[in-house]
Tab-separated table of C-alpha atoms and ligand atoms in Angstrom:
chain	number	residue	atom	x	y	z
A	105	MET	CA	131.852	150.007	81.745
A	106	THR	CA	133.364	152.995	83.475
A	107	GLU	CA	133.649	154.912	80.195
A	108	ARG	CA	130.471	156.559	78.932
A	109	GLY	CA	128.734	154.643	76.200
A	110	LEU	CA	125.394	153.257	75.106
A	111	ILE	CA	123.214	151.945	77.916
A	112	VAL	CA	120.367	149.614	76.890
A	113	ILE	CA	117.750	148.861	79.551
A	114	GLY	CA	115.914	145.561	78.982
A	115	SER	CA	117.045	142.298	77.351
A	116	GLY	CA	113.980	141.517	75.202
A	117	PRO	CA	114.027	141.748	71.387
A	118	ALA	CA	113.943	145.557	71.421
A	119	GLY	CA	117.000	145.762	73.687
A	120	VAL	CA	118.944	143.074	71.822
A	121	GLY	CA	118.019	144.653	68.470
A	122	ALA	CA	119.205	148.045	69.709
A	123	ALA	CA	122.552	146.764	71.021
A	124	GLU	CA	123.210	144.794	67.823
A	125	ALA	CA	122.351	147.671	65.477
A	126	PHE	CA	124.376	150.176	67.507
A	127	ARG	CA	127.413	147.871	67.402
A	128	THR	CA	127.014	147.408	63.627
A	129	HIS	CA	127.296	151.159	63.158
A	130	ASN	CA	129.760	151.903	65.944
A	131	GLU	CA	132.564	149.474	66.718
A	132	SER	CA	134.333	151.348	69.491
A	133	THR	CA	131.856	152.975	71.909
A	134	PRO	CA	131.172	150.781	74.960
A	135	VAL	CA	127.747	149.075	75.019
A	136	ARG	CA	126.243	147.996	78.325
A	137	PHE	CA	123.092	145.970	78.538
A	138	ILE	CA	121.207	146.123	81.850
A	139	SER	CA	118.277	143.834	82.515
A	140	ALA	CA	116.153	142.966	85.517
A	141	ASP	CA	115.877	139.436	84.080
A	142	SER	CA	118.697	137.206	85.300
A	143	ALA	CA	118.446	134.782	82.350
A	144	LEU	CA	120.483	135.275	79.185
A	145	PRO	CA	118.293	136.911	76.502
A	146	TYR	CA	115.702	134.375	75.286
A	147	GLU	CA	112.676	134.093	73.011
A	148	ARG	CA	109.300	134.639	74.662
A	149	PRO	CA	107.010	133.246	71.892
A	150	PRO	CA	107.829	129.555	72.662
A	151	LEU	CA	106.991	130.053	76.364
A	152	SER	CA	103.245	129.620	75.699
A	153	LYS	CA	103.803	127.072	72.903
A	154	ASP	CA	106.525	124.374	72.572
A	155	PHE	CA	108.134	125.215	75.929
A	156	LEU	CA	104.836	124.960	77.843
A	157	ARG	CA	103.977	121.749	75.968
A	158	GLY	CA	107.302	120.345	77.211
A	159	GLU	CA	108.668	119.952	73.670
A	160	THR	CA	111.718	122.203	74.052
A	161	ASP	CA	113.963	123.726	76.699
A	162	ASP	CA	116.064	125.687	74.247
A	163	VAL	CA	114.763	129.248	74.062
A	164	ALA	CA	118.098	131.125	74.085
A	165	LEU	CA	118.217	134.004	71.644
A	166	HIS	CA	122.002	133.791	71.193
A	167	PRO	CA	124.847	131.787	72.767
A	168	PRO	CA	126.824	133.723	75.439
A	169	SER	CA	129.725	134.073	72.964
A	170	TRP	CA	127.501	136.233	70.699
A	171	PHE	CA	127.635	139.091	73.209
A	172	ALA	CA	131.361	138.671	73.937
A	173	GLU	CA	132.212	138.648	70.202
A	174	ARG	CA	130.435	141.991	69.825
A	175	ASP	CA	131.981	143.428	72.974
A	176	ILE	CA	128.531	143.951	74.498
A	177	GLU	CA	128.621	143.906	78.297
A	178	LEU	CA	125.672	142.098	79.923
A	179	VAL	CA	124.536	143.099	83.410
A	180	GLN	CA	121.722	140.753	84.436
A	181	GLY	CA	119.323	140.586	87.358
A	182	VAL	CA	119.672	144.313	88.003
A	183	GLU	CA	116.958	146.948	87.879
A	184	VAL	CA	117.472	150.544	86.733
A	185	ASP	CA	115.832	152.639	89.463
A	186	LYS	CA	116.016	156.051	87.868
A	187	ILE	CA	117.136	157.991	84.818
A	188	ASP	CA	118.372	161.568	85.162
A	189	ALA	CA	117.754	162.937	81.672
A	190	ASP	CA	119.394	166.322	82.407
A	191	GLY	CA	122.447	164.792	84.063
A	192	GLY	CA	122.733	162.020	81.434
A	193	PHE	CA	122.953	159.069	83.810
A	194	ALA	CA	120.989	156.039	84.973
A	195	VAL	CA	120.939	154.998	88.628
A	196	ILE	CA	121.435	151.365	89.625
A	197	ASP	CA	121.644	150.477	93.331
A	198	GLY	CA	122.460	154.117	94.145
A	199	THR	CA	125.344	154.292	91.622
A	200	GLN	CA	125.265	156.712	88.696
A	201	HIS	CA	126.078	155.263	85.250
A	202	TYR	CA	126.664	157.981	82.650
A	203	TYR	CA	125.638	157.413	79.037
A	204	THR	CA	126.268	158.966	75.633
A	205	ALA	CA	122.906	157.519	74.569
A	206	LEU	CA	120.299	155.364	76.296
A	207	VAL	CA	117.697	152.962	74.894
A	208	LEU	CA	114.692	152.136	77.054
A	209	ALA	CA	113.431	148.686	76.107
A	210	THR	CA	111.689	147.776	79.333
A	211	GLY	CA	108.741	145.955	77.737
A	212	ALA	CA	105.608	145.205	79.697
A	213	THR	CA	104.354	143.283	82.738
A	214	PRO	CA	101.269	141.028	82.795
A	215	SER	CA	98.247	142.551	84.540
A	216	PRO	CA	97.459	140.690	87.762
A	217	LEU	CA	93.843	139.687	88.481
A	218	HIS	CA	92.320	142.222	90.870
A	219	VAL	CA	89.909	139.781	92.519
A	220	ALA	CA	89.910	137.946	95.823
A	221	GLY	CA	92.596	135.271	95.615
A	222	GLY	CA	94.058	136.849	92.435
A	223	GLU	CA	97.575	136.298	93.810
A	224	ARG	CA	97.026	132.519	93.444
A	225	ALA	CA	97.061	132.837	89.630
A	226	PHE	CA	100.230	132.199	87.623
A	227	LEU	CA	101.424	134.947	85.280
A	228	LEU	CA	103.331	134.296	82.058
A	229	ARG	CA	105.947	136.722	80.790
A	230	SER	CA	109.446	135.622	81.774
A	231	LEU	CA	111.298	132.340	81.429
A	232	SER	CA	111.102	131.857	85.203
A	233	ASP	CA	107.284	132.415	85.024
A	234	ALA	CA	107.123	129.746	82.309
A	235	GLN	CA	109.275	127.316	84.295
A	236	ARG	CA	106.991	127.681	87.331
A	237	LEU	CA	103.856	127.225	85.211
A	238	ARG	CA	105.256	124.183	83.409
A	239	THR	CA	106.266	122.547	86.685
A	240	ALA	CA	102.776	123.111	88.112
A	241	ALA	CA	101.168	121.833	84.886
A	242	ALA	CA	103.088	118.571	85.182
A	243	ASP	CA	101.112	117.759	88.365
A	244	ALA	CA	97.784	119.321	87.316
A	245	GLN	CA	94.660	117.508	86.145
A	246	SER	CA	92.749	120.705	85.418
A	247	ALA	CA	93.402	124.396	84.753
A	248	VAL	CA	91.520	127.640	84.235
A	249	VAL	CA	93.039	130.210	81.870
A	250	VAL	CA	91.650	133.706	82.379
A	251	GLY	CA	91.710	135.895	79.256
A	252	ALA	CA	91.433	134.853	75.604
A	253	GLY	CA	94.005	137.100	73.941
A	254	PHE	CA	96.604	135.274	71.880
A	255	ILE	CA	98.689	134.251	74.909
A	256	GLY	CA	95.581	132.932	76.708
A	257	CYS	CA	94.438	130.950	73.634
A	258	GLU	CA	97.943	129.581	73.015
A	259	ALA	CA	98.521	128.598	76.648
A	260	ALA	CA	95.066	126.975	76.921
A	261	ALA	CA	95.790	124.893	73.799
A	262	SER	CA	99.288	123.945	75.044
A	263	LEU	CA	98.016	122.890	78.477
A	264	ALA	CA	95.259	120.851	76.814
A	265	ARG	CA	97.890	119.189	74.616
A	266	ARG	CA	99.648	118.091	77.838
A	267	GLY	CA	96.467	116.262	78.846
A	268	VAL	CA	95.273	118.916	81.308
A	269	SER	CA	91.525	119.565	81.312
A	270	VAL	CA	91.433	123.304	80.435
A	271	THR	CA	88.668	125.901	80.752
A	272	LEU	CA	89.391	129.224	79.034
A	273	VAL	CA	87.219	132.028	80.428
A	274	ALA	CA	86.824	135.548	79.013
A	275	PRO	CA	84.303	138.405	78.989
A	276	GLN	CA	83.501	138.202	75.284
A	277	ASP	CA	81.208	135.613	73.685
A	278	VAL	CA	84.024	134.503	71.395
A	279	PRO	CA	87.794	135.105	71.798
A	280	GLN	CA	88.963	138.606	70.834
A	281	GLU	CA	85.590	139.692	69.494
A	282	LYS	CA	86.350	143.331	70.277
A	283	ARG	CA	89.785	143.354	68.694
A	284	LEU	CA	89.162	141.147	65.630
A	285	GLY	CA	85.398	141.000	65.156
A	286	ARG	CA	82.844	138.246	65.756
A	287	ALA	CA	83.538	136.190	62.613
A	288	ALA	CA	87.263	136.028	63.355
A	289	GLY	CA	86.517	135.281	67.017
A	290	GLN	CA	84.364	132.325	65.970
A	291	GLN	CA	87.303	130.906	63.992
A	292	LEU	CA	89.616	131.324	66.994
A	293	LEU	CA	86.982	129.641	69.181
A	294	ARG	CA	86.959	126.673	66.790
A	295	LEU	CA	90.770	126.377	66.996
A	296	VAL	CA	90.721	126.595	70.806
A	297	GLU	CA	88.039	123.890	71.011
A	298	GLU	CA	89.801	121.681	68.448
A	299	SER	CA	92.888	121.853	70.649
A	300	GLY	CA	90.862	120.242	73.434
A	301	ALA	CA	90.198	123.287	75.649
A	302	ARG	CA	86.679	124.350	76.710
A	303	TYR	CA	85.688	128.019	76.229
A	304	VAL	CA	83.328	129.835	78.592
A	305	GLY	CA	82.559	133.332	77.261
A	306	GLY	CA	80.540	136.244	78.587
A	307	VAL	CA	81.893	135.894	82.119
A	308	SER	CA	84.470	137.425	84.398
A	309	VAL	CA	86.228	135.917	87.393
A	310	ASP	CA	84.906	136.958	90.809
A	311	ALA	CA	87.324	135.042	93.030
A	312	ILE	CA	90.016	132.397	92.989
A	313	HIS	CA	89.912	129.820	95.781
A	314	ASP	CA	92.223	126.964	96.598
A	315	GLY	CA	90.823	124.391	94.151
A	316	ASP	CA	88.301	126.392	92.136
A	317	VAL	CA	87.463	129.621	90.336
A	318	GLN	CA	84.224	131.494	91.001
A	319	LEU	CA	82.725	133.028	87.836
A	320	SER	CA	80.436	136.061	87.579
A	321	ASN	CA	77.551	133.827	86.377
A	322	GLY	CA	77.648	131.987	89.706
A	323	ALA	CA	79.384	128.873	88.337
A	324	ARG	CA	82.453	127.452	90.064
A	325	VAL	CA	85.087	125.685	87.962
A	326	ASP	CA	87.270	123.151	89.789
A	327	CYS	CA	90.942	123.444	88.898
A	328	ASP	CA	94.449	122.649	90.107
A	329	LEU	CA	95.980	125.788	88.613
A	330	VAL	CA	94.914	129.194	87.278
A	331	LEU	CA	96.775	131.215	84.646
A	332	ALA	CA	96.008	134.934	84.354
A	333	ALA	CA	96.426	136.078	80.738
A	334	ALA	CA	94.535	139.338	81.038
A	335	GLY	CA	96.795	141.686	79.088
A	336	VAL	CA	99.927	143.645	79.924
A	337	VAL	CA	100.920	147.041	81.272
A	338	PRO	CA	103.961	148.752	79.679
A	339	ASN	CA	106.911	149.322	82.067
A	340	SER	CA	107.102	153.096	81.629
A	341	GLY	CA	107.445	154.139	85.289
A	342	VAL	CA	111.159	154.991	85.026
A	343	ALA	CA	110.536	157.033	81.851
A	344	ASP	CA	107.606	158.846	83.409
A	345	ALA	CA	109.595	159.739	86.521
A	346	ALA	CA	112.423	161.030	84.277
A	347	GLY	CA	109.998	163.526	82.719
A	348	LEU	CA	109.722	161.866	79.286
A	349	ASP	CA	106.401	162.276	77.477
A	350	VAL	CA	104.236	159.231	78.202
A	351	ASP	CA	100.706	158.562	76.929
A	352	GLN	CA	98.558	155.680	78.236
A	353	SER	CA	101.655	154.173	79.880
A	354	ARG	CA	103.661	154.195	76.644
A	355	VAL	CA	106.679	156.372	75.937
A	356	LEU	CA	106.081	158.713	72.990
A	357	VAL	CA	108.735	158.403	70.292
A	358	GLY	CA	109.181	159.533	66.701
A	359	ALA	CA	109.786	157.194	63.745
A	360	ASP	CA	113.487	157.210	64.728
A	361	MET	CA	112.512	156.049	68.265
A	362	ALA	CA	113.787	159.288	69.831
A	363	THR	CA	111.920	160.309	72.984
A	364	THR	CA	111.321	163.887	74.028
A	365	ALA	CA	114.590	163.834	76.060
A	366	PRO	CA	118.000	164.274	74.396
A	367	HIS	CA	119.947	161.059	73.638
A	368	ILE	CA	117.166	158.840	75.040
A	369	PHE	CA	115.372	156.383	72.750
A	370	ALA	CA	112.591	153.896	73.469
A	371	ALA	CA	111.466	150.804	71.543
A	372	GLY	CA	109.224	147.753	71.759
A	373	ASP	CA	106.165	147.184	73.957
A	374	VAL	CA	106.974	150.221	76.110
A	375	ALA	CA	106.998	152.621	73.139
A	376	PHE	CA	104.223	154.426	71.290
A	377	ALA	CA	106.074	154.983	68.031
A	378	TYR	CA	105.310	157.030	64.933
A	379	ASN	CA	105.000	154.880	61.826
A	380	THR	CA	105.707	156.786	58.603
A	381	SER	CA	103.480	154.517	56.453
A	382	ALA	CA	100.512	154.816	58.830
A	383	GLY	CA	101.086	158.541	59.373
A	384	ARG	CA	100.350	158.180	63.100
A	385	ARG	CA	101.625	156.550	66.253
A	386	ILE	CA	100.991	152.796	66.547
A	387	ALA	CA	101.186	150.674	69.696
A	388	THR	CA	102.461	147.117	69.234
A	389	GLU	CA	102.982	144.094	71.455
A	390	HIS	CA	104.701	141.806	68.978
A	391	TRP	CA	108.114	140.194	68.896
A	392	GLN	CA	109.248	141.216	65.384
A	393	ASP	CA	108.039	144.794	65.769
A	394	ALA	CA	109.971	145.114	69.042
A	395	ALA	CA	113.103	143.775	67.303
A	396	ASP	CA	112.588	146.142	64.331
A	397	GLN	CA	112.031	149.170	66.555
A	398	GLY	CA	115.054	148.203	68.666
A	399	ALA	CA	117.224	148.086	65.544
A	400	ILE	CA	115.991	151.566	64.577
A	401	ALA	CA	116.681	152.895	68.092
A	402	GLY	CA	120.204	151.422	68.009
A	403	ALA	CA	120.929	152.923	64.573
A	404	SER	CA	119.550	156.322	65.647
A	405	ALA	CA	121.642	156.218	68.835
A	406	ALA	CA	124.691	155.633	66.610
A	407	GLY	CA	123.760	158.709	64.550
A	408	VAL	CA	122.505	156.755	61.524
A	409	GLU	CA	119.188	157.758	59.950
A	410	ALA	CA	116.433	155.152	60.341
A	411	ALA	CA	112.637	155.281	60.491
A	412	TRP	CA	109.859	152.813	61.334
A	413	ASP	CA	107.662	152.223	58.282
A	414	SER	CA	106.775	148.510	58.401
A	415	VAL	CA	103.323	147.043	59.010
A	416	PRO	CA	103.092	145.412	62.460
A	417	GLY	CA	102.369	141.725	62.539
A	418	PHE	CA	102.754	138.406	64.256
A	419	TRP	CA	102.136	134.679	64.039
A	420	THR	CA	100.348	132.790	66.770
A	421	THR	CA	100.093	129.023	67.197
A	422	ILE	CA	96.858	127.630	68.650
A	423	GLY	CA	97.163	123.852	68.849
A	424	ASP	CA	98.438	122.858	65.397
A	425	SER	CA	97.275	126.017	63.610
A	426	ASP	CA	99.460	129.016	62.739
A	427	VAL	CA	97.337	132.152	62.532
A	428	LYS	CA	99.079	135.169	60.960
A	429	TYR	CA	98.142	138.803	61.355
A	430	HIS	CA	99.261	142.069	59.743
A	431	ALA	CA	97.463	145.217	60.923
A	432	TRP	CA	97.828	148.705	62.287
A	433	GLY	CA	95.792	147.294	65.178
A	434	ASP	CA	94.027	150.519	66.114
A	435	GLY	CA	90.551	149.696	64.877
A	436	PHE	CA	88.539	148.888	61.753
A	437	ALA	CA	85.138	149.895	60.375
A	438	SER	CA	84.278	146.698	58.477
A	439	SER	CA	85.548	143.150	58.223
A	440	ARG	CA	84.867	140.218	55.899
A	441	LEU	CA	85.613	136.555	56.542
A	442	LEU	CA	86.387	134.257	53.621
A	443	LEU	CA	86.583	130.543	54.350
A	444	HIS	CA	89.053	128.406	52.389
A	445	LYS	CA	89.310	124.636	52.160
A	446	ASP	CA	91.576	124.356	55.205
A	447	GLY	CA	91.742	127.877	56.545
A	448	PHE	CA	90.427	131.430	56.313
A	449	THR	CA	91.196	135.064	55.581
A	450	VAL	CA	89.630	138.021	57.364
A	451	TRP	CA	90.054	141.423	55.679
A	452	TYR	CA	89.717	144.633	57.691
A	453	GLU	CA	88.994	148.076	56.215
A	454	ARG	CA	88.568	151.623	57.438
A	455	ASP	CA	87.977	154.694	55.233
A	456	ASP	CA	88.300	152.494	52.094
A	457	ALA	CA	91.817	151.433	53.118
A	458	THR	CA	92.895	147.946	54.191
A	459	VAL	CA	93.937	148.184	57.829
A	460	GLY	CA	94.491	144.508	58.579
A	461	VAL	CA	94.438	140.890	57.468
A	462	LEU	CA	94.151	137.740	59.590
A	463	THR	CA	94.886	134.410	57.928
A	464	LEU	CA	95.056	130.674	58.496
A	465	ASN	CA	96.729	128.676	55.706
A	466	ALA	CA	96.439	131.612	53.293
A	467	ASP	CA	99.973	132.980	52.964
A	468	ASP	CA	99.292	134.738	49.648
A	469	ASP	CA	96.592	136.822	51.361
A	470	TYR	CA	98.894	137.452	54.318
A	471	ASP	CA	101.625	138.807	52.005
A	472	LEU	CA	99.139	140.756	49.869
A	473	GLY	CA	97.549	142.175	53.027
A	474	GLU	CA	100.871	143.515	54.269
A	475	ARG	CA	101.331	145.420	51.005
A	476	LEU	CA	97.747	146.760	50.902
A	477	VAL	CA	97.900	147.919	54.534
A	478	LYS	CA	101.190	149.698	53.891
A	479	GLU	CA	99.850	151.403	50.747
A	480	GLY	CA	96.483	152.202	52.302
A	481	SER	CA	94.788	150.486	49.306
A	482	PRO	CA	91.276	148.980	49.468
A	483	ALA	CA	90.808	145.304	50.370
A	484	PRO	CA	90.797	142.965	47.321
A	485	VAL	CA	87.216	141.784	48.059
A	486	SER	CA	83.879	143.493	48.461
A	487	MET	CA	83.412	144.242	52.165
A	488	ARG	CA	79.632	143.727	52.057
B	645	LIG	C1	104.318	133.860	76.567
B	645	LIG	C2	104.434	134.884	75.471
B	645	LIG	C3	104.251	134.493	74.144
B	645	LIG	C4	104.340	135.435	73.123
B	645	LIG	N1	104.163	135.028	71.832
B	645	LIG	C5	104.298	135.913	70.837
B	645	LIG	C6	104.172	135.502	69.472
B	645	LIG	O1	103.911	134.333	69.180
B	645	LIG	N2	104.354	136.440	68.509
B	645	LIG	C7	104.636	137.732	68.809
B	645	LIG	O2	104.806	138.556	67.899
B	645	LIG	N3	104.757	138.167	70.098
B	645	LIG	C8	104.602	137.284	71.105
B	645	LIG	N4	104.734	137.701	72.395
B	645	LIG	C9	104.964	139.136	72.673
B	645	LIG	C10	106.447	139.486	72.562
B	645	LIG	O3	107.208	138.559	73.279
B	645	LIG	C11	106.665	140.897	73.081
B	645	LIG	O4	105.952	141.788	72.254
B	645	LIG	C12	108.140	141.260	73.089
B	645	LIG	O5	108.869	140.426	73.950
B	645	LIG	C13	108.350	142.723	73.494
B	645	LIG	O6	109.709	142.964	73.493
B	645	LIG	P1	110.382	144.147	74.348
B	645	LIG	O7	111.839	144.027	74.063
B	645	LIG	O8	109.687	145.406	74.079
B	645	LIG	O9	110.081	143.790	75.877
B	645	LIG	P2	110.315	142.494	76.749
B	645	LIG	O10	110.535	141.301	75.889
B	645	LIG	O11	109.198	142.464	77.733
B	645	LIG	O12	111.661	142.788	77.531
B	645	LIG	C14	111.735	143.815	78.486
B	645	LIG	C15	112.943	143.609	79.374
B	645	LIG	O13	113.124	144.763	80.208
B	645	LIG	C16	113.474	144.346	81.525
B	645	LIG	N5	113.157	145.473	82.445
B	645	LIG	C17	111.967	146.038	82.685
B	645	LIG	N6	112.100	147.093	83.547
B	645	LIG	C18	113.435	147.178	83.832
B	645	LIG	C19	114.214	148.065	84.654
B	645	LIG	N7	113.690	149.077	85.330
B	645	LIG	N8	115.558	147.845	84.735
B	645	LIG	C20	116.145	146.823	84.045
B	645	LIG	N9	115.445	145.977	83.245
B	645	LIG	C21	114.110	146.158	83.136
B	645	LIG	C22	112.644	143.088	81.709
B	645	LIG	O14	113.161	142.281	82.741
B	645	LIG	C23	112.810	142.442	80.326
B	645	LIG	O15	113.999	141.698	80.246
B	645	LIG	C24	104.643	136.782	73.441
B	645	LIG	C25	104.830	137.175	74.770
B	645	LIG	C26	104.747	136.240	75.784
B	645	LIG	C27	104.960	136.668	77.207
């Protein structure tokens, strides 16, 4: 692309959503997609599930023809070093690429473990990370997964399903106690254990040696491989250096995904976007929300009005169980667990408004919860 056009940085769901929406609204302006990842755009959710279990290799988001048919140029395996917001160009390998509009969809990077031997741990974000982990898992008898967020729980269950003896370690007594509450954490613990993994809570990792992990309680856990699943850090360095407003490593954007710099938009895990239903900015790290925000950024870049108003949410698969979550995700004052015959619902409230719902085999509650969260209505059960 020598002509100016839309530049999209990042080939995750936010970037793909942005390029697709822009092209829907604008058939003629050149669209160039630049991504540090050298693989064709793919789905990340299977990487800790079916792909890690060895049940699929097919994670492509679209066939190569999809991009050609839409006249979207793909530049892969290339990093954008700098954006000059005043000059209106991005710098790649010292060359200036001018844009009419730019969408930053640079996502996030897994946090490494800052302990002795931390570099021995596998990380899981990209397809090449997942390929390395899966290859190592094929020869492993035992594994330690550090961190019991959804990716940690999913990966622990998938490794266990492969016949690996898995120990999941995390600082909280039950998985995600801080984020989802103790009752919900106990349900997640049950799913992790049913999948065949062992959970050790209330500990941190002090060191990783060749062949074992040293825990803060003095115990050593023998293992052939270690996976660090200790959260992510948004990739906002380029935005920060360009002078865009960034808060807690996320790029501040309005409901239309516009940043504080002209013609620059941001979407997905790297963005801290205003949600019109919530009436405040909401941080998300979910696939569908990244795709939705990307589509809004692409429409806005094409000059079409669009605003983010949907309730964030995701599905996670732990062993054979699909847990579904809709929530603003920025805290709750009370929660109530209701057990069903083969599942559960956890309602979350703050200031008499539903702020989240977590379900297993309770799709009616999941759908109802989305509506109540969006409206700011009370939960449909007493919270005492
Ligand atoms: C293993 C795994 C399982 C997951 N499972 C689920 C799930 O079940 N449900 C769910 O909702 N979410 C899940 N997620 C989270 C979801 O995948 C992310 O929220 C989503 O991918 C974020 O999309 P994004 O487009 O913002 O960023 P990303 O998908 O991270 O894409 C960012 C892209 O930007 C590129 N990039 C970064 N910096 C530069 C630069 N300077 N120059 C050029 N390119 C750059 C990166 O290489 C990458 O291609 C999972 C994530 C992982 C890793």
